[in-house]
CSV table of C-alpha atoms in Angstrom, one decimal:
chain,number,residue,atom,x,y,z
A,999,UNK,CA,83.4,154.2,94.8
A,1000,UNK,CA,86.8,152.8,93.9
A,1001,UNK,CA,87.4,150.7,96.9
A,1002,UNK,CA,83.5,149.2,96.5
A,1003,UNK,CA,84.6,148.2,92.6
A,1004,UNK,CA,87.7,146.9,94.4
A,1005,UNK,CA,85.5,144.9,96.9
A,1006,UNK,CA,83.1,143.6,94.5
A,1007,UNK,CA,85.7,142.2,92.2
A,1008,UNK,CA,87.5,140.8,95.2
A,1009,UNK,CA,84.3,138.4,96.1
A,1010,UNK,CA,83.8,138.1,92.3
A,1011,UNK,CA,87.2,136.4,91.9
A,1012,UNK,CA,86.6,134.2,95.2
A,1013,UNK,CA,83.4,132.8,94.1
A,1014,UNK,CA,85.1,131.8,90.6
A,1015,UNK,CA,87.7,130.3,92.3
A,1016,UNK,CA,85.2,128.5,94.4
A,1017,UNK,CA,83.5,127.3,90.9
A,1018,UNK,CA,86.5,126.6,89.3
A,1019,UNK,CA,87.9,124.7,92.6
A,1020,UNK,CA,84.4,122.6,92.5
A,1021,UNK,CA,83.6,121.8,89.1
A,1022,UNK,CA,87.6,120.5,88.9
A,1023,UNK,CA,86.9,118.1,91.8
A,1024,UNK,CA,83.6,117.0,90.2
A,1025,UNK,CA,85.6,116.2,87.3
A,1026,UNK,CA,87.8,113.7,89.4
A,1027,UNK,CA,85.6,111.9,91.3
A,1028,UNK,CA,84.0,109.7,88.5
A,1029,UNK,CA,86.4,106.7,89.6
A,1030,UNK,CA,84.3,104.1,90.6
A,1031,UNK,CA,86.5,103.0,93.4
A,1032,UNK,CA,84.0,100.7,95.7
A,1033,UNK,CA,85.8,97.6,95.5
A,1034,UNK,CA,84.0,94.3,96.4
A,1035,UNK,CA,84.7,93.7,99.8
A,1036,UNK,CA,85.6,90.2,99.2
A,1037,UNK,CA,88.7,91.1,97.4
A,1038,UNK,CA,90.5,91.5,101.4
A,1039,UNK,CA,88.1,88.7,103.0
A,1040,UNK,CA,89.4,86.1,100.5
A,1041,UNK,CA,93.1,86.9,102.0
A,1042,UNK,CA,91.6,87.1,105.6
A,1043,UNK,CA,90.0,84.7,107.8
A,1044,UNK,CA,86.6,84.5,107.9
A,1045,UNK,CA,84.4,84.6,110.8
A,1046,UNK,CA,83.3,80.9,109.6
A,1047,UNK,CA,86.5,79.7,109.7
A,1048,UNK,CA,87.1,81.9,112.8
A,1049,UNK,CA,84.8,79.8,114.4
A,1050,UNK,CA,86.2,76.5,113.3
A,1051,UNK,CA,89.6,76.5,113.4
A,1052,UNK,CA,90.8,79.5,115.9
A,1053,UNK,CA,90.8,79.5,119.3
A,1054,UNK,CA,88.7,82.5,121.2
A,1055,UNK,CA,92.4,83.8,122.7
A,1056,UNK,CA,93.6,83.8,119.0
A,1057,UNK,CA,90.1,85.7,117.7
A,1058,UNK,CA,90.3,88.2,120.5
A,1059,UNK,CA,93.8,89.0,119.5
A,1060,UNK,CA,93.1,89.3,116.1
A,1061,UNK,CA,90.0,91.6,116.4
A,1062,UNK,CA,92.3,93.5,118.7
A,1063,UNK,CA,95.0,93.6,116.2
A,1064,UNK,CA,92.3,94.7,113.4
A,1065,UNK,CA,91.5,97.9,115.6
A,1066,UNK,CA,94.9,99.0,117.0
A,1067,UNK,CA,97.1,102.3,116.0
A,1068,UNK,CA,99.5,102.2,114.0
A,1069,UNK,CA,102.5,103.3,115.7
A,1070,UNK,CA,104.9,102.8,112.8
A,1071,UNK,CA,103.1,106.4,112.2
A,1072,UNK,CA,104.2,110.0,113.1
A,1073,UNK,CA,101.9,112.6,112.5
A,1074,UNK,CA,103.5,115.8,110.8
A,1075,UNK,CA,103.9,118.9,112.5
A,1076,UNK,CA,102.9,121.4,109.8
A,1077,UNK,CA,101.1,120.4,106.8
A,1078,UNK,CA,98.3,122.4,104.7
A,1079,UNK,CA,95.5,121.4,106.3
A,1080,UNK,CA,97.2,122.3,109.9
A,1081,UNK,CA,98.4,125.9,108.3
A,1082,UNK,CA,94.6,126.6,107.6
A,1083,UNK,CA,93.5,125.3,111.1
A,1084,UNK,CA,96.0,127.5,112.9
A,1085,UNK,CA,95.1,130.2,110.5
A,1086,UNK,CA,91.7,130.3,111.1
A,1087,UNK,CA,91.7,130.5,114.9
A,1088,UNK,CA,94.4,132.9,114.9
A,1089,UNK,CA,91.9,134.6,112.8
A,1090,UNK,CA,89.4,134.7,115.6
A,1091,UNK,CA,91.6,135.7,118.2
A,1092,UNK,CA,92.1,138.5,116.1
A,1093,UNK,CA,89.0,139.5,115.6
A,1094,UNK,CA,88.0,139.1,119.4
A,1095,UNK,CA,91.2,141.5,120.0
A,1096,UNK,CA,90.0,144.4,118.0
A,1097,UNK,CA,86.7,144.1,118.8
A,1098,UNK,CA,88.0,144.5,122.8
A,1099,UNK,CA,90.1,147.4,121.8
A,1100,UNK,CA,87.5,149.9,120.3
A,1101,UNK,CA,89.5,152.8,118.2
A,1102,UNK,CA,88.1,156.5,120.4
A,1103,UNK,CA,85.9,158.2,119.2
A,1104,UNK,CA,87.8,161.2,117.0
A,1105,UNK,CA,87.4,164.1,114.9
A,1106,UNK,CA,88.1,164.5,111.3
A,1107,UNK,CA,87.2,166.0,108.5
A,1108,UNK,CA,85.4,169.6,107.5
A,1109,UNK,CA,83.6,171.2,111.0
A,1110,UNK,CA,86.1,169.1,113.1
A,1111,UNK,CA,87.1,170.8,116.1
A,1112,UNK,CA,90.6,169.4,117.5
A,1113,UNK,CA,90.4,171.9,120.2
A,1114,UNK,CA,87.4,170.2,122.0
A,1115,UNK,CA,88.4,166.6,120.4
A,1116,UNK,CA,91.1,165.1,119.7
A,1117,UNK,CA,91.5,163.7,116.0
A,1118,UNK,CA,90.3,160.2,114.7
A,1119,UNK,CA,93.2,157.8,114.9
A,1120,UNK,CA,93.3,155.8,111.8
A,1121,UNK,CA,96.5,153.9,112.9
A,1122,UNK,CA,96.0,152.9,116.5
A,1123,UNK,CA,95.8,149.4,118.2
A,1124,UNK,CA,91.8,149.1,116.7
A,1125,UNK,CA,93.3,149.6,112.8
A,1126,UNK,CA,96.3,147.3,113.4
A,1127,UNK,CA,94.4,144.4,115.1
A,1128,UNK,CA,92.0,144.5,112.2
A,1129,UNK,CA,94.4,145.0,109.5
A,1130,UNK,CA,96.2,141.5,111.0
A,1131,UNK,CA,92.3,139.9,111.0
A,1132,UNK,CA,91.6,140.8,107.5
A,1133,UNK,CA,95.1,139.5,106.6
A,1134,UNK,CA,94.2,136.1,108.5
A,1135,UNK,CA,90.9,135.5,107.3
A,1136,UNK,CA,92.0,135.8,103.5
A,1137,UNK,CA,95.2,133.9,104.2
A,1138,UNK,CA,93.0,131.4,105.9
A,1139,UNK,CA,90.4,131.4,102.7
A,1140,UNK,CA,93.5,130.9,100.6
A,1141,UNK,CA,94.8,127.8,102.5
A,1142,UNK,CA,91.7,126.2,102.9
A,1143,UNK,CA,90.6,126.5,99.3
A,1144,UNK,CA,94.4,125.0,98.7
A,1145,UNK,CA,94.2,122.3,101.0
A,1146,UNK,CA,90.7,121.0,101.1
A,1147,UNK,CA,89.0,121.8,97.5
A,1148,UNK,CA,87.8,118.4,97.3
A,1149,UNK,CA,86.4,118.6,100.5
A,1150,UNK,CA,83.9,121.5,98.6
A,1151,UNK,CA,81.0,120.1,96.4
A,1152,UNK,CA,77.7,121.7,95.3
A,1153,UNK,CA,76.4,118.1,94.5
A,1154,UNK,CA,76.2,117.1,98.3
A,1155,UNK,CA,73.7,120.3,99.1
A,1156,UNK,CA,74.1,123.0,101.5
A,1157,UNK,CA,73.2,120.7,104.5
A,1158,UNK,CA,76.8,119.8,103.8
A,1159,UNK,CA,79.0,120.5,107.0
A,1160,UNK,CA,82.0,121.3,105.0
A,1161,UNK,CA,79.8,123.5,102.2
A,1162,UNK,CA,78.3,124.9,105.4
A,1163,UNK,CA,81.8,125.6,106.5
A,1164,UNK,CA,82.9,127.3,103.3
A,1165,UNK,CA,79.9,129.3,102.8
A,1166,UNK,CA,80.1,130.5,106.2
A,1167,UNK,CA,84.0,131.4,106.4
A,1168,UNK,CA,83.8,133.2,103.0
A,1169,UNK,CA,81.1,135.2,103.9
A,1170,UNK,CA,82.4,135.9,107.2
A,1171,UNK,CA,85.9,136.8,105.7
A,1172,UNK,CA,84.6,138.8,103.4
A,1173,UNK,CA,82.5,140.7,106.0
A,1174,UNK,CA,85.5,141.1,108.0
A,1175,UNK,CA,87.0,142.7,104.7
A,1176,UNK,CA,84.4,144.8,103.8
A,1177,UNK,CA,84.1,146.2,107.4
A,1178,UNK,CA,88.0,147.0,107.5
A,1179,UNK,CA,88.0,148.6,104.2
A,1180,UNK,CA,84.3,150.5,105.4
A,1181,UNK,CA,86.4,152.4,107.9
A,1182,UNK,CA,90.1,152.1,107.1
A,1183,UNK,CA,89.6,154.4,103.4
A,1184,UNK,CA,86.6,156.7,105.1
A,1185,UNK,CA,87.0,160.4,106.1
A,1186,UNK,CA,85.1,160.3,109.1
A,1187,UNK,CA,84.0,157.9,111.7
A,1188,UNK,CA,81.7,155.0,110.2
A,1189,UNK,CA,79.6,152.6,111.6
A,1190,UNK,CA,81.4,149.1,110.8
A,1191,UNK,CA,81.4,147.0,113.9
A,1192,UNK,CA,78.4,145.2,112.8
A,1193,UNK,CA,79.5,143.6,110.0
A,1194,UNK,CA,82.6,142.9,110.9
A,1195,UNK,CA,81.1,141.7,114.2
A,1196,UNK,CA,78.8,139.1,111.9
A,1197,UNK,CA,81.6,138.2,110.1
A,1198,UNK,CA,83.7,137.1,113.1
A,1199,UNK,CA,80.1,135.3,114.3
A,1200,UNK,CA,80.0,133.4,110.7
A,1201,UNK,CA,83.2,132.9,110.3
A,1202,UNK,CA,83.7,130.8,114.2
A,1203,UNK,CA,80.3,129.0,113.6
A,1204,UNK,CA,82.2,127.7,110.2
A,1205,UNK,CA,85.3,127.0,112.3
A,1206,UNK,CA,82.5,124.8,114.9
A,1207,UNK,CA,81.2,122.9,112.3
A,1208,UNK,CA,83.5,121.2,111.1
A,1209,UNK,CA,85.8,121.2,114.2
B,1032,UNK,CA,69.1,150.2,117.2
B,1033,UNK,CA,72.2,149.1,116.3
B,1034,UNK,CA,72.7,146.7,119.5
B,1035,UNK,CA,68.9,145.4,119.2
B,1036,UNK,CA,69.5,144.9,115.4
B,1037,UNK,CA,72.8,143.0,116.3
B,1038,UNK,CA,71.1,141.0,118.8
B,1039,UNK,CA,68.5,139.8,116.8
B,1040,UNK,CA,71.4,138.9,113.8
B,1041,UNK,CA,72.8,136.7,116.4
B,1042,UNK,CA,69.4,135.5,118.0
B,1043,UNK,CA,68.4,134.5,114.4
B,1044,UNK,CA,71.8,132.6,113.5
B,1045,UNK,CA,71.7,130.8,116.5
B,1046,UNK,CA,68.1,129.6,116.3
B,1047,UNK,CA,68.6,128.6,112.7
B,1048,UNK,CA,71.7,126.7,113.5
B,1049,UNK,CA,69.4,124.8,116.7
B,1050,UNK,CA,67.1,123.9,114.3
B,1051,UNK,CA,69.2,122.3,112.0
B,1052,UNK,CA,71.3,120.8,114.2
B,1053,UNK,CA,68.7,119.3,116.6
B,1054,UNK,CA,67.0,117.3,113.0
B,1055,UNK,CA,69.5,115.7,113.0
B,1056,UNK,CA,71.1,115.1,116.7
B,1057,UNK,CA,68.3,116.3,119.5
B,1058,UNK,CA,69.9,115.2,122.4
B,1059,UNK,CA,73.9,115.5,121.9
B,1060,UNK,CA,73.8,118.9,119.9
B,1061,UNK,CA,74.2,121.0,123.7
B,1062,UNK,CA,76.7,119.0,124.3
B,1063,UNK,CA,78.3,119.7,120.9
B,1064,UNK,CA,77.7,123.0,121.2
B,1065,UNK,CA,79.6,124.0,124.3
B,1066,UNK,CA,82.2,121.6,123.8
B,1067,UNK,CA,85.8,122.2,122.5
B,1068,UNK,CA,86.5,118.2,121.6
B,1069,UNK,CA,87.2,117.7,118.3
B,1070,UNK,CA,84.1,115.8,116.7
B,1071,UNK,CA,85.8,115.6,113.1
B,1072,UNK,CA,85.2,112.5,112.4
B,1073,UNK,CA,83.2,109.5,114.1
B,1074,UNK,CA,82.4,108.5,117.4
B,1075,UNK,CA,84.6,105.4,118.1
B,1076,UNK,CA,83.4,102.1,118.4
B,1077,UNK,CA,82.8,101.9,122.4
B,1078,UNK,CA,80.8,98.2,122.1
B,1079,UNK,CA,83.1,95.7,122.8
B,1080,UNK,CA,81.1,93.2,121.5
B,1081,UNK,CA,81.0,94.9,118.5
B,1082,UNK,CA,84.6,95.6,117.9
B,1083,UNK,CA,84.9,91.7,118.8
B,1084,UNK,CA,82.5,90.1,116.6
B,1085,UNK,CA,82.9,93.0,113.8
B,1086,UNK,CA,86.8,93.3,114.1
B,1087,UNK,CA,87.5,89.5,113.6
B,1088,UNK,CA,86.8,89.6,110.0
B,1089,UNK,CA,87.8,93.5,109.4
B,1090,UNK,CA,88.0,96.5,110.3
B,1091,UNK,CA,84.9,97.5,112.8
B,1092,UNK,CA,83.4,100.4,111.2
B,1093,UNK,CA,82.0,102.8,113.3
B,1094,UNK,CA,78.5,103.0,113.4
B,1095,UNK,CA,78.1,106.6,112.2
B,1096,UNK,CA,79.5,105.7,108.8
B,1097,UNK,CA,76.1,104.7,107.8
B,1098,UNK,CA,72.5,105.6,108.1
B,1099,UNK,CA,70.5,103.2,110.6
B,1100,UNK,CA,68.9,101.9,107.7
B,1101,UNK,CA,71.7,100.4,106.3
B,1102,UNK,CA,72.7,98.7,109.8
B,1103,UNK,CA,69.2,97.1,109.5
B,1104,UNK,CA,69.7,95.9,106.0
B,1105,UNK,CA,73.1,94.7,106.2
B,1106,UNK,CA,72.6,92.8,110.1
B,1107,UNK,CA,69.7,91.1,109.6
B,1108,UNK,CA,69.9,87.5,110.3
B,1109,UNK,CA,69.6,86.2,106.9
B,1110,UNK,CA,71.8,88.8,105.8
B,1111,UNK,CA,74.1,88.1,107.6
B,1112,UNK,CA,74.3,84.2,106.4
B,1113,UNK,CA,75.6,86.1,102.9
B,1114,UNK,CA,77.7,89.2,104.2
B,1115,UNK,CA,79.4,90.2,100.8
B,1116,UNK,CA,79.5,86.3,99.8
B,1117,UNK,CA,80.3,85.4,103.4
B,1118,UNK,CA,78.9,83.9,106.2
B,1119,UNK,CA,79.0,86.3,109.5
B,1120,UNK,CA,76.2,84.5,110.6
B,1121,UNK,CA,75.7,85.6,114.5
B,1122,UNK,CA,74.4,84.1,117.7
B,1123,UNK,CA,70.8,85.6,118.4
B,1124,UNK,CA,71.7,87.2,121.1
B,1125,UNK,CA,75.3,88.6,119.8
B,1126,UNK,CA,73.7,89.7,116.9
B,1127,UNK,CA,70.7,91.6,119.0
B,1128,UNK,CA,73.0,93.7,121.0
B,1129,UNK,CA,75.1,94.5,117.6
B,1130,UNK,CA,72.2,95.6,115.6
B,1131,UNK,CA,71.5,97.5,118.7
B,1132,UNK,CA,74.1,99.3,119.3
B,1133,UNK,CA,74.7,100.2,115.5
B,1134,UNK,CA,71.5,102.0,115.0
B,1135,UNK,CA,71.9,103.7,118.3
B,1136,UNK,CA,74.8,105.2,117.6
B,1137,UNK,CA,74.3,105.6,113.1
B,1138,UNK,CA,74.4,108.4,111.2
B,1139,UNK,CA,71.8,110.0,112.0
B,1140,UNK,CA,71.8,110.1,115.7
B,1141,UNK,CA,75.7,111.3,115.6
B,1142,UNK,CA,76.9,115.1,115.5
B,1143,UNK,CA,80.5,114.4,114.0
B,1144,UNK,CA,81.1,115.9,111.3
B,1145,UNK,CA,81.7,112.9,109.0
B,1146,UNK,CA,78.2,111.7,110.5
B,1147,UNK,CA,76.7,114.8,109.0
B,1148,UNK,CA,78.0,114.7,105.6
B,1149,UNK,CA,76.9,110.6,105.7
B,1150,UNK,CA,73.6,111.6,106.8
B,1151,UNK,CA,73.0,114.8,104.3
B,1152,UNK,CA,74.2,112.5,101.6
B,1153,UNK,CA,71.8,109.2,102.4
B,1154,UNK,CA,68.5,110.9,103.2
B,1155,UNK,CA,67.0,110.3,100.2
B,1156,UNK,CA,67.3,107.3,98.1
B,1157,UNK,CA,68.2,104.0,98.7
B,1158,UNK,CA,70.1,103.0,102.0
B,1159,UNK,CA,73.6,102.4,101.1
B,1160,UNK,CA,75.2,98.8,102.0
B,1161,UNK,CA,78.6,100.0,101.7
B,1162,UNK,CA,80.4,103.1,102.8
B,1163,UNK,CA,83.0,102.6,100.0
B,1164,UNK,CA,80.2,103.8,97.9
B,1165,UNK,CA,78.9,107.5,99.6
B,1166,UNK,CA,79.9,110.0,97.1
B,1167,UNK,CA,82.2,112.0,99.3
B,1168,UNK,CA,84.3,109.2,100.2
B,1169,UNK,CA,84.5,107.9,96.6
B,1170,UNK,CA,85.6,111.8,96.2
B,1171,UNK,CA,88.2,111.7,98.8
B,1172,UNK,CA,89.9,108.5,97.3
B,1173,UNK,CA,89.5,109.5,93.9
B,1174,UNK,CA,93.0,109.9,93.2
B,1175,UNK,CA,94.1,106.4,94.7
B,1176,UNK,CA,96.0,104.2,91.7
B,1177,UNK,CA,95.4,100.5,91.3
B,1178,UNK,CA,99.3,100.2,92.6
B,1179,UNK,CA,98.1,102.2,95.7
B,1180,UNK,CA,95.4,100.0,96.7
B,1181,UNK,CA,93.7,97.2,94.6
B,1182,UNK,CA,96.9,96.2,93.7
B,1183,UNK,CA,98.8,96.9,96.9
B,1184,UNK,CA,99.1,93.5,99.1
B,1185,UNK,CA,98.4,95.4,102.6
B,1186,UNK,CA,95.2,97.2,101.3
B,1187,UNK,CA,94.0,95.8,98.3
B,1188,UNK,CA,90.3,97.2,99.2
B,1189,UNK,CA,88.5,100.5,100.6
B,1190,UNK,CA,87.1,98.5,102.8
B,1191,UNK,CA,90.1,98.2,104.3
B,1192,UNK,CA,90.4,101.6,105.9
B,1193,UNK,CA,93.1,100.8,108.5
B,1194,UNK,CA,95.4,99.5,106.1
B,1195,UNK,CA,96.4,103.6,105.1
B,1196,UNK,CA,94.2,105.4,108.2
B,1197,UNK,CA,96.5,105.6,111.1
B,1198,UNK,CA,93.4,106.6,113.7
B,1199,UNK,CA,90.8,104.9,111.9
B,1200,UNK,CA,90.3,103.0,115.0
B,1201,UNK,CA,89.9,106.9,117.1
B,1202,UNK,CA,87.6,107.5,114.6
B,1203,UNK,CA,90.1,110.0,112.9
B,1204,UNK,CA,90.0,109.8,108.9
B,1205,UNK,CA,92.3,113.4,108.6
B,1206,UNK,CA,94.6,113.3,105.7
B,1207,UNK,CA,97.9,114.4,107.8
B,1208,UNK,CA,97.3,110.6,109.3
B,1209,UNK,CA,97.1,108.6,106.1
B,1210,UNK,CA,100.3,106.6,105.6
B,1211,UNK,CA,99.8,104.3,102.3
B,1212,UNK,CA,101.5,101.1,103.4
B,1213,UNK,CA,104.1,99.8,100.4
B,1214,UNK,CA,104.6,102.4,98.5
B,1215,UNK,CA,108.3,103.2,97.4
B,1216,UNK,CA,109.6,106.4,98.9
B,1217,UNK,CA,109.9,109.5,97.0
């Protein structure tokens, strides 16, 4: 009873944050910023005078030069956005781990008989891999609502790739949660692979989508 | 039970996902599917002709970055004659295989990701003529200053997306590879 309060008030304060993370971007993003695209082409050659005055080896060098990479440029090797990628695939990998190392079957509880079977282990190589996965996925929530709350808006429908993504890796974290929490405070044995199995599934189509 | 429930969970999730998917991209979404390349952003532009003809005057936006509407709009002949108070006009021929390959390869018949979001944002309504003006761009840029690009010499538009986007050209629009060109260091 108290870890299901615990639970519900756990999604309750993710969807809020969700809200609160949305409705802020909304708020921003009123800046008309679509400049007229003559404000460049009035500093820039146009294909007119392209025609006119440049020769074809000059044109091809330019249109070469308009689409080559920067190299004055060096990618970081850790930033916010990276944390939450890495986070979220360790997360899978996780999950994948604990689902390959099912905990035995055990005996606890009243009518338990230790002589015949041996007790439930509720701290074994199962409970540690998931612990680690439910740690991952809500670190991996945390950083992605962090680094890419703009990225989040209701306005642009749930056809959205990155609401899609959102919707599916809170859900699936949750699940994950919920499952871990199912078995880890329960005196005997409980069913909970399905969930958290569904939440690994939601959680890596997320991950797909907007790979 | 439980394994038959499962498998029908999964069965379900992965039909739904088909569906959805193969609206909007029938014959690449396999492909998408079992792939592990990264399809965050847009296809590149793989037309030379395009990136020739495009790139002269600015940056060759990739095709995906707009519905195949738009494309038809904005490289029509006559159009063309006043491109944003310019004349682009084309060859017959040039401008054939252009128009071409843009719609081929437009928003809607992309799976990127950015693709997506460009077609879930401009099936209804008019077709946009500018991508400065989808809502999730405008979103992404809303917290650009004047100083940082209307007023900055190397940008001075959105239009200008390789003037901050380090991969623009790959088709990479990631924030860890913006660099805002003139801006005094921190």
């Amino acid at each position: 009873m108290k870890i299901g309060s615990k639970f519900i008030r756990l999604i309750c304060g993710l969807c809020l944050t969700v809200v609160a993370l949305n409705t802020h971007a909304e708020q921003q993003g009123v800046v008309d910023l679509a400049y007229p695209a003559h404000a460049y082409l009035s500093d820039t050659q146009t294909r007119l005078l392209v025609e006119e005055t440049v020769s074809q080896e000059k044109y091809t060098q330019k249109s070469a030069a308009a689409m080559e990479t920067r190299n004055d440029f060096k990618e970081p090797l850790f930033t916010g956005a990276k944390a939450h990628q890495y986070l979220g695939l360790a997360t899978l990998v996780a999950a994948a781990a604990t689902a390959l190392n099912p905990a035995g079957g055990g005996c606890e509880g009243a009518g338990c008989n230790v002589q015949t079977k041996p007790p439930r282990d509720t701290n074994g190589t199962h409970a540690q891999l998931a612990k680690v996965t439910g740690v991952l996925a809500v670190a991996t929530v945390i950083t992605g609502l962090i680094t890419h709350w703009d990225d989040f808006a209701l306005e642009d429908g749930w056809a959205d790739p990155d609401n899609l993504h959102v919707l599916l890796g809170v859900t699936g974290a949750a699940a994950m949660v919920y499952a871990i929490n199912k078995s880890a405070n329960s005196t005997t044995p409980v069913s909970h692979a399905g969930i958290a199995e569904l939440g690994a599934a939601a959680m890596a189509i997320g991950v797909r989508l907007t790979w | 039970m439980i394994v038959k429930m499962k498998s029908k969970i999964g069965a379900l999730m992965a039909g739904t996902l088909m569906l959805v998917y193969n609206a909007a991209s029938a014959e690449s979404f396999f492909e998408w599917a079992t792939t592990f390349t990264r399809t965050k952003g847009v296809q590149p532009v793989m037309n030379t002709q395009y990136l020739t003809e495009c790139g002269a005057c600015h940056f060759a936006y990739q095709p995906a970055l707009l519905p195949a509407r738009s494309w038809e709009t904005l490289l029509d002949g006559k159009a063309l004659n006043k491109h944003f108070g310019v004349d682009a006009g084309l060859e017959k021929d040039t401008l054939q295989i252009i128009r071409d390959y843009a719609t081929a390869n437009a928003a809607e018949n992309s799976f990127y990701k950015l693709a997506r979001k460009v077609v879930s944002e401009t099936t209804a309504g008019e077709a946009p003529l500018r991508i400065s003006e989808l809502r999730f761009i405008k979103r992404k840029h809303h917290s650009l200053t004047d100083d940082m690009a209307k007023n900055n010499e190397a940008v001075k538009s959105l239009s200008n997306c390789n003037a901050c986007h380090t991969q623009a050209n790959t088709g990479v629009f990631d924030e860890d590879t913006i660099l805002i060109p003139n801006l005094p260091s921190e």
